[in-house]
């Protein structure tokens, strides 16, 4: 059967070719890469697309990519082309043979459960440049392949992608603010994105020591210098990030108060009912501490970028209260996928008992799509909570 192929000109700096390369770097599943490959070829994986994959994806990884991942992708790619009775270019066969051989000779992912995923944030076409955001920001992250080994802090969670998109969508909310992604920073994606929007200080923490070691590695990979464990308050190098070991259960109130964050962030931290009361205690301590001297919220002109929609879930006056609070007192943004409604409701109840106002502001903010190629990520499954202390203090 004849296919009416409308192949697009191969150009790694423009979609859909840019999306294909970005998906490969982020180690998206093979089926996503195949669907983007078809898009490039106007419906078929043409020879031009095959040559592009070979040169711009496989060769560019210079043998340093994750062998099982590349091998599996090449196998599925060749199979799809062959089953369409189309010609497979020689280069792809050669590369496949190379990766087959290196899998046999090498230590074949023997316990090698660490990978480097490169997350590309691509500037959306409708994005109005507020700060000097590059057209493309690539964040390499050392992650774990196996989330089931208790390595939760070494995987990339959807809420951290969402929170990163939020930060890049509203950079003026964070610039010149002291930001504390205290709530289980994990691989550090949110913290690294924060360093690109000119905050006065970035502090990251996690309760798990191996996660913290991996976080430090990721900051180095992204050329962010780190300082460990210190509670000094002035960080002159804007790229310098402070890392703290901070299990919520044993966090000392006076130490938390000394940190004086203006904005507290957290991604996918509401999941363990046993930790919730400790988590809420930590958030409450931060949100009832006076803001640091160098932050004057009245300087924040734009505040949250509204998407112009009215969110029926939040009474208008409540959202206004949140906006007002964001100018005068510390606030928290927590992004969360609600996997268990009972756990989420329990969080809301404990937060209410601690006089925290928790608003679902997902529909109130305009969040740009910086990850258009990432088919494995569903931003719509994430809720953004805006939190402030409603007690008089
Ligand atoms: C689901 S992961 C999310 C990681 C990261 N925020 C992200 O979205 O990619 C939860 C994180 O919270 C940390 N965590 C869990 N319980 C904690 C506790 N009690 N104290 C401090 N950190 C904790 C874990 O080590 C892990 O890094």
Short mmCIF file of C-alpha atoms and ligand atoms in Angstrom, two decimals:
data_model
loop_
_atom_site.label_atom_id
_atom_site.label_comp_id
_atom_site.label_asym_id
_atom_site.label_seq_id
_atom_site.Cartn_x
_atom_site.Cartn_y
_atom_site.Cartn_z
CA UNK A 1 0.00 0.00 0.00
CA UNK A 2 1.32 3.46 -0.87
CA UNK A 3 1.78 5.80 2.10
CA UNK A 4 1.45 9.48 1.44
CA UNK A 5 4.57 10.51 3.34
CA UNK A 6 4.91 14.17 4.18
CA UNK A 7 8.38 14.04 5.58
CA UNK A 8 9.59 17.13 7.39
CA UNK A 9 13.04 18.60 6.88
CA UNK A 10 15.46 17.13 9.44
CA UNK A 11 16.47 19.87 11.85
CA UNK A 12 17.55 18.99 15.40
CA UNK A 13 16.72 22.48 16.62
CA UNK A 14 13.05 22.36 15.63
CA UNK A 15 10.09 20.15 16.46
CA UNK A 16 9.38 17.32 15.86
CA UNK A 17 13.09 16.47 15.45
CA UNK A 18 13.98 18.43 18.59
CA UNK A 19 11.32 16.45 20.47
CA UNK A 20 12.76 13.15 19.25
CA UNK A 21 16.28 14.02 20.45
CA UNK A 22 14.94 15.38 23.76
CA UNK A 23 12.88 12.21 24.34
CA UNK A 24 15.95 10.06 23.63
CA UNK A 25 18.08 12.08 26.09
CA UNK A 26 15.37 11.84 28.75
CA UNK A 27 15.25 8.07 28.19
CA UNK A 28 11.58 8.04 27.33
CA UNK A 29 10.07 4.59 26.62
CA UNK A 30 10.81 3.11 23.18
CA UNK A 31 7.17 3.34 22.07
CA UNK A 32 7.30 7.15 22.63
CA UNK A 33 10.50 7.37 20.57
CA UNK A 34 8.90 5.32 17.79
CA UNK A 35 5.81 7.52 17.74
CA UNK A 36 7.99 10.68 17.54
CA UNK A 37 10.07 9.01 14.79
CA UNK A 38 6.89 8.41 12.78
CA UNK A 39 5.89 12.03 13.32
CA UNK A 40 9.22 13.18 11.89
CA UNK A 41 8.73 10.97 8.85
CA UNK A 42 5.14 12.06 8.29
CA UNK A 43 3.80 8.65 9.32
CA UNK A 44 6.69 6.32 8.43
CA UNK A 45 10.22 5.81 9.74
CA UNK A 46 11.91 6.86 6.54
CA UNK A 47 15.61 6.62 5.71
CA UNK A 48 16.02 10.30 6.58
CA UNK A 49 14.54 9.66 10.03
CA UNK A 50 16.74 6.58 10.49
CA UNK A 51 19.87 8.53 9.58
CA UNK A 52 18.80 11.30 11.93
CA UNK A 53 18.33 8.83 14.82
CA UNK A 54 21.66 7.23 14.06
CA UNK A 55 23.58 10.51 13.91
CA UNK A 56 21.75 12.79 16.36
CA UNK A 57 20.77 10.26 19.01
CA UNK A 58 22.87 7.08 18.98
CA UNK A 59 26.23 8.47 17.76
CA UNK A 60 25.92 11.55 19.99
CA UNK A 61 25.82 9.36 23.08
CA UNK A 62 29.38 8.26 22.13
CA UNK A 63 29.00 4.82 23.68
CA UNK A 64 28.26 6.46 27.06
CA UNK A 65 24.50 5.97 26.91
CA UNK A 66 22.75 3.29 28.88
CA UNK A 67 23.48 0.17 26.80
CA UNK A 68 20.33 -1.87 27.61
CA UNK A 69 18.14 1.16 26.85
CA UNK A 70 19.78 1.91 23.49
CA UNK A 71 19.85 -1.75 22.51
CA UNK A 72 16.17 -2.20 23.30
CA UNK A 73 15.22 0.94 21.36
CA UNK A 74 17.29 -0.09 18.30
CA UNK A 75 15.76 -3.56 18.35
CA UNK A 76 12.19 -2.20 18.38
CA UNK A 77 13.07 0.41 15.77
CA UNK A 78 14.56 -2.14 13.35
CA UNK A 79 11.67 -4.52 13.93
CA UNK A 80 9.13 -1.82 13.11
CA UNK A 81 10.94 -0.78 9.92
CA UNK A 82 11.37 -4.38 8.80
CA UNK A 83 7.74 -5.24 9.47
CA UNK A 84 6.74 -2.32 7.25
CA UNK A 85 8.89 -3.93 4.48
CA UNK A 86 11.00 -0.80 4.37
CA UNK A 87 14.79 -0.53 4.08
CA UNK A 88 16.84 -0.32 7.27
CA UNK A 89 19.93 1.86 6.79
CA UNK A 90 23.25 0.05 7.34
CA UNK A 91 24.32 2.42 10.09
CA UNK A 92 21.46 1.30 12.32
CA UNK A 93 22.32 -2.39 11.84
CA UNK A 94 25.95 -1.60 12.69
CA UNK A 95 25.01 0.31 15.80
CA UNK A 96 22.65 -2.45 16.90
CA UNK A 97 25.44 -5.05 16.48
CA UNK A 98 27.79 -2.84 18.47
CA UNK A 99 25.34 -2.54 21.38
CA UNK A 100 24.55 -6.28 21.24
CA UNK A 101 28.26 -7.04 21.54
CA UNK A 102 28.88 -4.55 24.33
CA UNK A 103 26.02 -6.05 26.28
CA UNK A 104 27.65 -9.48 26.03
CA UNK A 105 31.16 -8.28 26.79
CA UNK A 106 30.37 -5.63 29.31
CA UNK A 107 28.98 -6.21 32.73
CA UNK A 108 25.47 -6.18 31.31
CA UNK A 109 23.78 -3.90 33.71
CA UNK A 110 24.92 -6.18 36.53
CA UNK A 111 23.27 -4.34 39.34
CA UNK A 112 23.91 -1.15 37.39
CA UNK A 113 20.63 0.41 38.28
CA UNK A 114 21.82 4.03 37.91
CA UNK A 115 21.27 6.01 34.73
CA UNK A 116 21.69 9.59 33.64
CA UNK A 117 18.49 11.05 32.24
CA UNK A 118 18.79 14.44 30.57
CA UNK A 119 15.63 16.48 30.98
CA UNK A 120 15.30 19.20 28.31
CA UNK A 121 13.03 22.11 29.14
CA UNK A 122 12.10 23.60 25.78
CA UNK A 123 10.93 27.17 25.62
CA UNK A 124 7.23 27.11 24.65
CA UNK A 125 6.26 29.23 21.65
CA UNK A 126 3.66 31.15 23.71
CA UNK A 127 6.12 31.83 26.53
CA UNK A 128 6.81 35.48 27.18
CA UNK A 129 10.40 35.72 28.25
CA UNK A 130 10.46 37.28 31.70
CA UNK A 131 14.01 36.46 32.67
CA UNK A 132 17.00 35.22 30.70
CA UNK A 133 15.69 31.74 30.20
CA UNK A 134 17.60 29.88 27.48
CA UNK A 135 15.71 28.46 24.50
CA UNK A 136 16.60 25.06 25.85
CA UNK A 137 17.64 24.11 29.36
CA UNK A 138 19.07 20.60 29.74
CA UNK A 139 19.24 19.16 33.24
CA UNK A 140 21.22 15.88 33.50
CA UNK A 141 20.17 13.79 36.48
CA UNK A 142 21.66 10.68 37.96
CA UNK A 143 18.63 8.52 38.78
CA UNK A 144 17.71 5.05 39.79
CA UNK A 145 16.12 2.62 37.37
CA UNK A 146 14.56 0.65 40.13
CA UNK A 147 12.06 2.53 42.25
CA UNK A 148 10.96 -0.61 44.01
CA UNK A 149 14.18 -0.93 46.01
CA UNK A 150 13.19 1.82 48.38
CA UNK A 151 15.11 4.30 46.27
CA UNK A 152 12.18 6.72 46.05
CA UNK A 153 14.40 9.79 46.28
CA UNK A 154 16.47 8.76 43.26
CA UNK A 155 13.68 8.67 40.68
CA UNK A 156 12.12 11.58 38.83
CA UNK A 157 8.55 12.03 40.04
CA UNK A 158 5.84 13.73 37.95
CA UNK A 159 5.23 16.40 40.59
CA UNK A 160 8.84 17.54 40.36
CA UNK A 161 8.45 17.95 36.58
CA UNK A 162 5.26 19.91 37.21
CA UNK A 163 6.80 22.10 39.92
CA UNK A 164 9.80 22.75 37.64
CA UNK A 165 7.45 23.87 34.87
CA UNK A 166 5.67 26.11 37.38
CA UNK A 167 8.97 27.71 38.46
CA UNK A 168 10.03 28.32 34.85
CA UNK A 169 6.54 29.66 34.03
CA UNK A 170 6.59 32.20 36.87
CA UNK A 171 10.29 33.04 37.43
CA UNK A 172 9.47 36.43 38.95
CA UNK A 173 7.76 34.66 41.86
CA UNK A 174 11.06 33.16 42.93
CA UNK A 175 13.67 35.71 41.92
CA UNK A 176 15.33 37.39 44.89
CA UNK A 177 13.48 35.05 47.24
CA UNK A 178 14.96 32.62 49.67
CA UNK A 179 13.58 29.30 48.49
CA UNK A 180 13.69 26.12 50.41
CA UNK A 181 12.81 22.89 48.72
CA UNK A 182 13.01 21.28 52.09
CA UNK A 183 10.44 18.64 51.61
CA UNK A 184 12.37 15.65 50.29
CA UNK A 185 14.34 17.11 47.39
CA UNK A 186 15.07 13.71 45.84
CA UNK A 187 17.17 13.96 42.67
CA UNK A 188 17.12 17.76 42.95
CA UNK A 189 15.36 18.68 39.70
CA UNK A 190 13.22 21.40 41.32
CA UNK A 191 16.24 22.83 43.13
CA UNK A 192 18.29 22.94 39.92
CA UNK A 193 15.44 24.72 38.08
CA UNK A 194 15.25 27.19 40.96
CA UNK A 195 18.88 28.16 40.45
CA UNK A 196 17.94 29.32 36.94
CA UNK A 197 15.43 31.95 38.12
CA UNK A 198 17.77 34.05 40.28
CA UNK A 199 16.66 33.34 43.84
CA UNK A 200 18.69 34.92 46.65
CA UNK A 201 19.31 31.52 48.18
CA UNK A 202 18.42 27.89 47.52
CA UNK A 203 18.40 25.28 50.26
CA UNK A 204 17.62 21.65 49.55
CA UNK A 205 17.25 18.76 51.92
CA UNK A 206 16.23 15.16 52.24
CA UNK A 207 15.83 12.76 55.12
CA UNK A 208 17.63 9.95 53.33
CA UNK A 209 21.42 10.09 53.30
CA UNK A 210 21.95 8.12 50.08
CA UNK A 211 19.41 10.35 48.32
CA UNK A 212 21.30 13.37 49.61
CA UNK A 213 24.60 11.98 48.26
CA UNK A 214 22.94 11.46 44.87
CA UNK A 215 21.50 14.99 45.04
CA UNK A 216 25.00 16.38 45.58
CA UNK A 217 26.21 14.44 42.56
CA UNK A 218 23.40 15.93 40.48
CA UNK A 219 24.23 19.46 41.58
CA UNK A 220 27.82 18.85 40.46
CA UNK A 221 26.62 17.42 37.15
CA UNK A 222 24.75 20.70 36.68
CA UNK A 223 27.73 22.83 37.72
CA UNK A 224 26.05 23.99 40.91
CA UNK A 225 28.43 24.16 43.84
CA UNK A 226 27.15 22.87 47.12
CA UNK A 227 27.62 23.54 50.76
CA UNK A 228 26.65 20.82 53.18
CA UNK A 229 25.04 21.05 56.57
CA UNK A 230 25.91 24.65 57.32
CA UNK A 231 23.22 27.01 58.59
CA UNK A 232 24.98 30.26 57.61
CA UNK A 233 22.41 32.43 55.96
CA UNK A 234 24.23 34.30 53.19
CA UNK A 235 25.11 32.56 49.96
CA UNK A 236 26.88 34.92 47.61
CA UNK A 237 27.26 32.66 44.62
CA UNK A 238 23.77 32.48 43.11
CA UNK A 239 24.54 29.01 41.84
CA UNK A 240 25.56 27.78 45.26
CA UNK A 241 23.03 25.50 46.84
CA UNK A 242 22.93 24.49 50.45
CA UNK A 243 22.11 20.84 51.15
CA UNK A 244 20.80 19.67 54.50
CA UNK A 245 20.10 16.29 55.98
CA UNK A 246 16.66 16.92 57.38
CA UNK A 247 14.43 14.05 58.44
CA UNK A 248 11.06 15.64 59.32
CA UNK A 249 10.66 13.48 62.43
CA UNK A 250 13.76 14.82 64.14
CA UNK A 251 13.86 18.38 62.75
CA UNK A 252 14.55 20.83 65.58
CA UNK A 253 12.19 23.81 65.58
CA UNK A 254 14.84 26.45 66.33
CA UNK A 255 17.04 25.14 63.47
CA UNK A 256 14.09 25.33 61.10
CA UNK A 257 13.25 28.88 62.23
CA UNK A 258 16.86 29.97 61.57
CA UNK A 259 16.45 29.06 57.90
CA UNK A 260 13.69 31.68 57.35
CA UNK A 261 12.59 30.64 53.87
CA UNK A 262 10.22 32.92 51.98
CA UNK A 263 8.99 30.07 49.83
CA UNK A 264 8.84 26.40 50.76
CA UNK A 265 8.50 23.85 47.98
CA UNK A 266 7.76 20.18 47.90
CA UNK A 267 7.03 17.63 45.20
CA UNK A 268 5.37 14.28 45.81
CA UNK A 269 5.87 14.26 49.54
CA UNK A 270 2.30 13.51 50.65
CA UNK A 271 2.21 9.73 50.44
CA UNK A 272 3.15 8.17 53.74
CA UNK A 273 0.49 8.59 56.47
CA UNK A 274 3.11 7.92 59.14
CA UNK A 275 5.13 10.95 58.09
CA UNK A 276 2.28 13.41 57.64
CA UNK A 277 2.14 14.89 61.15
CA UNK A 278 5.94 15.46 61.03
CA UNK A 279 5.73 16.94 57.55
CA UNK A 280 2.95 19.32 58.64
CA UNK A 281 4.93 20.31 61.73
CA UNK A 282 7.93 21.25 59.56
CA UNK A 283 5.78 23.20 57.10
CA UNK A 284 3.97 24.99 59.96
CA UNK A 285 7.25 25.99 61.58
CA UNK A 286 8.48 27.53 58.32
CA UNK A 287 5.19 29.25 57.57
CA UNK A 288 4.93 30.83 61.00
CA UNK A 289 8.48 32.24 60.94
CA UNK A 290 8.95 35.83 59.82
CA UNK A 291 10.35 36.26 56.31
CA UNK A 292 14.05 36.96 55.78
CA UNK A 293 14.98 40.66 55.70
CA UNK A 294 16.09 40.78 52.10
CA UNK A 295 12.71 39.73 50.73
CA UNK A 296 10.16 42.41 50.26
CA UNK A 297 7.20 40.87 48.58
CA UNK A 298 5.78 44.24 47.60
CA UNK A 299 8.65 44.27 45.08
CA UNK A 300 6.98 41.32 43.37
CA UNK A 301 4.93 42.94 40.68
CA UNK A 302 3.32 40.17 38.71
CA UNK A 303 2.77 37.66 41.46
CA UNK A 304 1.22 34.47 40.16
CA UNK A 305 0.56 34.34 36.44
CA UNK A 306 -3.16 33.84 36.27
CA UNK A 307 -4.57 31.78 33.47
CA UNK A 308 -7.61 34.04 33.47
CA UNK A 309 -9.89 31.18 34.46
CA UNK A 310 -12.13 31.18 37.49
CA UNK A 311 -11.52 28.14 39.61
CA UNK A 312 -14.88 26.96 40.84
CA UNK A 313 -13.22 24.88 43.57
CA UNK A 314 -11.80 27.87 45.41
CA UNK A 315 -13.98 30.76 46.52
CA UNK A 316 -12.55 33.88 44.90
CA UNK A 317 -11.88 35.59 48.22
CA UNK A 318 -9.82 32.57 49.40
CA UNK A 319 -7.56 32.79 46.36
CA UNK A 320 -7.19 36.53 46.92
CA UNK A 321 -6.22 35.80 50.51
CA UNK A 322 -3.53 33.44 49.27
CA UNK A 323 -2.18 36.09 46.88
CA UNK A 324 -2.18 38.62 49.69
CA UNK A 325 -0.47 36.19 52.04
CA UNK A 326 2.20 35.53 49.40
CA UNK A 327 3.26 39.18 49.74
CA UNK A 328 3.46 39.38 53.49
CA UNK A 329 4.34 35.97 54.89
CA UNK A 330 6.11 32.73 53.93
CA UNK A 331 4.08 30.42 51.74
CA UNK A 332 4.46 26.90 50.44
CA UNK A 333 3.81 25.34 47.06
CA UNK A 334 3.35 21.61 47.19
CA UNK A 335 2.82 19.63 44.00
CA UNK A 336 1.22 16.25 44.45
CA UNK A 337 -0.30 13.33 42.60
CA UNK A 338 -3.14 12.04 44.73
CA UNK A 339 -2.57 8.30 44.74
CA UNK A 340 -4.53 7.58 47.89
CA UNK A 341 -7.41 9.90 48.73
CA UNK A 342 -7.44 8.85 52.41
CA UNK A 343 -3.80 9.90 52.81
CA UNK A 344 -4.49 13.20 51.07
CA UNK A 345 -7.58 13.85 53.25
CA UNK A 346 -5.54 13.02 56.32
CA UNK A 347 -2.93 15.57 55.24
CA UNK A 348 -5.70 18.19 54.83
CA UNK A 349 -7.09 17.41 58.27
CA UNK A 350 -3.72 17.62 60.05
CA UNK A 351 -2.91 20.83 58.16
CA UNK A 352 -6.23 22.36 59.16
CA UNK A 353 -5.59 21.47 62.82
CA UNK A 354 -2.27 23.32 62.50
CA UNK A 355 -4.11 26.41 61.15
CA UNK A 356 -2.70 26.02 57.68
CA UNK A 357 -4.87 27.15 54.78
CA UNK A 358 -4.40 24.66 51.93
CA UNK A 359 -5.78 25.70 48.54
CA UNK A 360 -5.77 23.74 45.32
CA UNK A 361 -4.51 26.47 42.97
CA UNK A 362 -3.86 24.21 39.95
CA UNK A 363 -6.55 25.91 37.89
CA UNK A 364 -5.56 29.41 38.96
CA UNK A 365 -2.07 29.46 37.50
CA UNK A 366 -0.84 29.44 33.95
CA UNK A 367 1.80 26.74 33.62
CA UNK A 368 3.55 26.51 30.27
CA UNK A 369 4.37 23.21 28.65
CA UNK A 370 8.16 22.97 28.72
CA UNK A 371 8.15 19.20 28.17
CA UNK A 372 6.08 18.72 24.98
CA UNK A 373 8.05 15.62 23.97
CA UNK A 374 7.60 13.75 27.23
CA UNK A 375 4.69 11.42 26.54
CA UNK A 376 5.29 9.50 29.78
CA UNK A 377 4.49 12.59 31.85
CA UNK A 378 0.89 13.60 32.49
CA UNK A 379 0.97 17.09 34.02
CA UNK A 380 -2.81 16.90 34.35
CA UNK A 381 -2.46 14.27 37.08
CA UNK A 382 -0.66 16.71 39.38
CA UNK A 383 -2.30 19.15 41.79
CA UNK A 384 -0.60 22.34 42.92
CA UNK A 385 -1.37 23.33 46.49
CA UNK A 386 -0.80 26.82 47.81
CA UNK A 387 -0.36 26.85 51.60
CA UNK A 388 -0.10 29.61 54.16
CA UNK A 389 -0.57 29.97 57.88
CA UNK A 390 -3.97 31.39 58.72
CA UNK A 391 -3.19 31.89 62.41
CA UNK A 392 -2.34 35.38 63.73
CA UNK A 393 1.31 35.28 64.71
C1 LIG B 1 8.42 10.44 46.27
S1 LIG B 1 10.01 11.09 46.59
C2 LIG B 1 9.92 12.69 45.80
C3 LIG B 1 11.28 13.24 45.50
C4 LIG B 1 11.31 14.58 44.78
N1 LIG B 1 10.70 15.62 45.55
C5 LIG B 1 10.66 14.46 43.42
O1 LIG B 1 9.48 14.86 43.29
O2 LIG B 1 11.28 13.96 42.48
C6 LIG B 1 9.88 11.53 48.32
C7 LIG B 1 11.12 12.14 48.90
O3 LIG B 1 10.87 12.51 50.25
C8 LIG B 1 11.93 12.03 51.08
N2 LIG B 1 11.34 11.71 52.38
C9 LIG B 1 10.42 10.77 52.66
N3 LIG B 1 10.13 10.75 53.95
C10 LIG B 1 10.90 11.70 54.54
C11 LIG B 1 11.06 12.14 55.88
N4 LIG B 1 10.35 11.58 56.85
N5 LIG B 1 11.92 13.16 56.13
C12 LIG B 1 12.61 13.73 55.11
N6 LIG B 1 12.53 13.34 53.82
C13 LIG B 1 11.68 12.32 53.53
C14 LIG B 1 12.45 10.78 50.37
O4 LIG B 1 13.80 10.47 50.72
C15 LIG B 1 12.31 11.19 48.90
O5 LIG B 1 13.45 11.87 48.45
#
